[in-house]
Amino acid sequence: MATKSGFTTDVGNGGETHQHAPPSGAATSDGHLTTNQGIKVSDNQNQLKSGERGPVLLEDFVLREKIFHFDHERIPERIVHARGTAAHGFFELYESLADITKADLFQRAGERTPLFTRFSTVAGGAGSVDTPRDVRGFAVKFYTQEGNWDLVGNNIPVFFIQDAIKFPDLVHSVKMEADRGFPQAASAHDTFWDFISLMPESTHMIMWAMSDRTIPRSLRTMEGFGVHTFRLVNAAGKSTFVKFHWKPKQGVASTCWDEAVKIAGADPDFHRRDLFEAIGRGDFPEWELGIQAFDQAFADSMPFDVLDPTKLIPEEVLPVRLIGRMVLDRYPDNFFAETEQVAFCPANVVPGVDFTNDPLLQGRLFSYLDTQKSRLGTANFHQIPINAPKCPVMNFQRDGQMQMTVPKGRANYEPNSLSAQGESGGPRECPAHGFTTFPSADAPTEQGDKLRLRPASFADHYSQARMFYRSLDVAEQSHVAFALVFELSKVDAPAIRTRMLGNLINVDEDLAARVAGGLNMPLPAANAAAAPVLDMELSPALKLVRGKRDLHTLKGRAVGILVADGSDPATVQDLHAAVTEAGGRPLIVAPKIGGVTLSDGKMLAVDKQLAGFPSVMVDAIAVVLSDDGCASLINDGAAVQFVMDAFGHLKCIAADDGAQPLLMKAGVTPDEGVVAPNKGFVKAAGKRYWDREPGVRKLPRAQS
Ligand code: HDD
């Protein structure tokens, strides 16, 4: 017999997915499903039909409204930075910066400002993966008491181009090729390298992009940068140049390329899951906000132009002063409403923060507001809760699509004299505290005739690329060479590869030779450089590997403990406890999710099934097996790969006696990263074993 709902069991009615707050005094829906007009829905399973098996009726407004809304659920994805994840949190100031800025959030030590931070990849679409080789966006919206300030940066302190007019070309070149619609989320193709090889100003950024910075282990282990030189302005109107830095308290950590590729298959959502889970278990990620503050005299003393966004100021030349911390402590309630609809705009600054004439920044000031109108569809996107300031907004802007506020009274223009008639005249200008623009008259070359030109002070495209490359650890240098060989090997046109090699010679001849060797191509002559290439002081602060933020810690990191039936309970228990005590996350991995029976006959719960959880998902592994358990795993490809990859990705491996045959099969050779499963493992597990790399991977070699 047909039932009214079509279901014979109660499927629950508590799934309120969409609830507007009712006006006060109005009846609530008592947990009942309603239409968007507030009409209670009696049946959410069946369309309205004429007869049991008859045609569907057009008058079914419940159906039509539901499908209509569903049909329009998607909005245009971001042109760049489409794939991202975000979190709420706060900024806490360490000490007052009143001497250099009047920005309200920087006045009172200890004060917290709420914020929302979105991390993103750049090239891929919203449905791409989390771990391609790509720059990561690092955008922070501070909801200050004097309005919203958006610091829209990246995890790299420089950019590809010097002038915003080149941005559409850059993005077109890196995105899927126009005729074929691929590759997705990858720079390893002809059009990107064609553009790059013709744009020597991109060379410094390319060194960063080919380094381990663009394959981060976690969003929590990335640095962030404001990139441009900004200004801070104090109450007396004095301007100080500033570069912004975010330093992760978790330390910095990246993956190996092979690992990043495998993560993409094993868990396309690796980074967003990691952030979600860390916040969920109360392990709130933190970054310190740092500034490099300097004056015009310092700027003039630099061998490059501080308005050029392809340049950085080495920390050794101007130390980063840490001024506060950001804590991300709440994952959004709804991905679309918050993460997707958040609209960043570098033009959102507050009194006390100002722009410079960096020509890339200036172009961005237009682009973001414009793009939000196209993405969110209305000039009123600032009223969406995630974008709305948490301070009063009062002006005479009115109407427009999706107007959410209901202004009262007649005053929708200014000046007006309505208050003289006892009505509200509306808000007025605030000369004392309103935003005033810094006059920026301190450098004569910042004024003059209208011109389309690149200043001579922007002409040096190679010196900092050289400084960056030469400052890296030897392992990272090899990775840069490897990445260049990988990417250029995917370029079909030999002329593009040759032109790139000509650029690389200007960076470092040995690097160029390694890449040429890896491509098996002759080294061409160096491309002409527009300015002499300088040998700048090296900057060890730029290293990831063996650098000062390469923390050896298990805190916030994961350890996979591979077990099978018959594993020793005491060893498993001790490892579990030691990893937990060190702040790490032990995960029991076994062939079957339902559990394993340990040698004492007791059942052990399993966190992850081996075939679906390769070792790329963790930072170190332990293998605890009985002789029989090992014999059963030794012919399981997933088990062999689990160990082989951990070794190949330079991770620490703890293994008991029973596990040794599996290690042998996986090609593990003893080194200081292969240890016994005791307490010492916890110390050894917090780092990678870079010296192992030459034995496990063929990297383009340095010239001897
Ligand atoms: Fe951009 C998004 C960072 C140059 C135009 N950009 C976007 C996002 C980040 C950056 C982090 C994502 C924000 C979010 O999470 O929603 N962009 C940068 C940095 C740049 C930069 C650090 C150079 C220093 N961008 C840049 C230029 C232009 C744009 C030169 C255009 C002239 N960027 C955009 C955009 C996006 C954007 C098209 C896409 C979606 C959006 O703005 O909201 O307007």
CSV table of N, CA and C in Angstrom, one decimal, residues 217 254-263 614-619 641-653 687-690 692-693 696-697:
chain,number,residue,atom,x,y,z
A,217,ARG,N,53.1,21.4,4.4
A,217,ARG,CA,52.6,20.2,5.1
A,217,ARG,C,51.2,20.5,5.6
A,254,SER,N,57.1,21.5,5.4
A,254,SER,CA,56.6,21.3,4.0
A,254,SER,C,56.6,19.8,3.7
A,255,THR,N,56.2,19.4,2.6
A,255,THR,CA,56.2,18.0,2.2
A,255,THR,C,57.2,17.8,1.1
A,256,CYS,N,57.5,16.5,0.7
A,256,CYS,CA,58.3,16.2,-0.4
A,256,CYS,C,57.3,16.2,-1.6
A,257,TRP,N,57.8,16.5,-2.8
A,257,TRP,CA,56.9,16.6,-4.0
A,257,TRP,C,56.1,15.3,-4.2
A,258,ASP,N,56.8,14.2,-4.1
A,258,ASP,CA,56.2,12.9,-4.3
A,258,ASP,C,55.1,12.7,-3.3
A,259,GLU,N,55.3,13.2,-2.1
A,259,GLU,CA,54.3,13.1,-1.0
A,259,GLU,C,53.1,13.9,-1.3
A,260,ALA,N,53.4,15.2,-1.8
A,260,ALA,CA,52.2,16.1,-2.1
A,260,ALA,C,51.4,15.5,-3.2
A,261,VAL,N,52.0,14.8,-4.2
A,261,VAL,CA,51.2,14.2,-5.3
A,261,VAL,C,50.4,13.1,-4.7
A,262,LYS,N,50.9,12.3,-3.8
A,262,LYS,CA,50.2,11.2,-3.3
A,262,LYS,C,49.1,11.6,-2.3
A,263,ILE,N,49.3,12.7,-1.6
A,263,ILE,CA,48.3,13.2,-0.7
A,263,ILE,C,47.1,13.6,-1.5
A,614,PRO,N,47.4,5.9,3.5
A,614,PRO,CA,48.8,5.8,3.3
A,614,PRO,C,49.6,6.7,4.2
A,615,SER,N,50.9,6.4,4.4
A,615,SER,CA,51.7,7.1,5.4
A,615,SER,C,51.9,8.6,5.0
A,616,VAL,N,51.5,9.0,3.8
A,616,VAL,CA,51.6,10.4,3.5
A,616,VAL,C,50.7,11.3,4.4
A,617,MET,N,49.8,10.6,5.0
A,617,MET,CA,48.8,11.3,5.9
A,617,MET,C,49.4,11.7,7.2
A,618,VAL,N,50.6,11.2,7.6
A,618,VAL,CA,51.1,11.4,8.9
A,618,VAL,C,52.6,11.9,8.8
A,619,ASP,N,53.1,12.3,9.9
A,619,ASP,CA,54.4,12.9,10.0
A,619,ASP,C,55.5,11.9,10.3
A,641,GLN,N,54.0,-0.2,0.9
A,641,GLN,CA,54.1,1.2,0.4
A,641,GLN,C,54.0,2.1,1.6
A,642,PHE,N,53.3,1.7,2.7
A,642,PHE,CA,53.2,2.5,3.9
A,642,PHE,C,54.6,2.8,4.4
A,643,VAL,N,55.4,1.8,4.5
A,643,VAL,CA,56.7,1.9,5.1
A,643,VAL,C,57.7,2.5,4.0
A,644,MET,N,57.6,2.1,2.8
A,644,MET,CA,58.5,2.6,1.7
A,644,MET,C,58.3,4.1,1.6
A,645,ASP,N,57.1,4.6,1.6
A,645,ASP,CA,56.9,6.0,1.4
A,645,ASP,C,57.3,6.8,2.6
A,646,ALA,N,57.1,6.3,3.8
A,646,ALA,CA,57.6,7.0,5.0
A,646,ALA,C,59.1,7.2,4.9
A,647,PHE,N,59.8,6.1,4.5
A,647,PHE,CA,61.2,6.2,4.4
A,647,PHE,C,61.6,7.2,3.2
A,648,GLY,N,60.9,7.0,2.1
A,648,GLY,CA,61.2,7.9,1.0
A,648,GLY,C,60.9,9.4,1.2
A,649,HIS,N,59.9,9.6,2.1
A,649,HIS,CA,59.6,11.0,2.4
A,649,HIS,C,60.3,11.5,3.6
A,650,LEU,N,61.4,10.7,4.0
A,650,LEU,CA,62.4,11.2,5.0
A,650,LEU,C,61.8,11.2,6.4
A,651,LYS,N,60.8,10.4,6.7
A,651,LYS,CA,60.1,10.5,8.0
A,651,LYS,C,60.8,9.4,8.9
A,652,CYS,N,60.6,9.7,10.2
A,652,CYS,CA,61.1,8.8,11.2
A,652,CYS,C,60.2,7.5,11.2
A,653,ILE,N,60.9,6.4,11.4
A,653,ILE,CA,60.2,5.1,11.4
A,653,ILE,C,60.6,4.4,12.7
A,687,LYS,N,61.0,15.3,13.3
A,687,LYS,CA,61.7,16.0,12.2
A,687,LYS,C,61.9,15.0,11.0
A,688,ARG,N,62.3,15.6,9.9
A,688,ARG,CA,62.6,14.8,8.7
A,688,ARG,C,64.1,14.6,8.6
A,689,TYR,N,64.5,13.5,7.9
A,689,TYR,CA,65.9,13.1,7.8
A,689,TYR,C,66.4,13.5,6.4
A,690,TRP,N,66.8,14.7,6.3
A,690,TRP,CA,67.2,15.3,5.0
A,690,TRP,C,68.4,14.6,4.4
A,692,ARG,N,69.0,11.6,4.3
A,692,ARG,CA,68.6,10.4,3.7
A,692,ARG,C,68.3,10.6,2.2
A,693,GLU,N,68.0,11.8,1.8
A,693,GLU,CA,67.4,12.0,0.5
A,693,GLU,C,68.2,11.5,-0.7
A,696,VAL,N,67.5,8.1,-1.6
A,696,VAL,CA,66.1,7.6,-2.0
A,696,VAL,C,65.5,8.3,-3.2
A,697,ARG,N,66.2,9.3,-3.6
A,697,ARG,CA,65.6,10.0,-4.8
A,697,ARG,C,66.7,10.6,-5.7
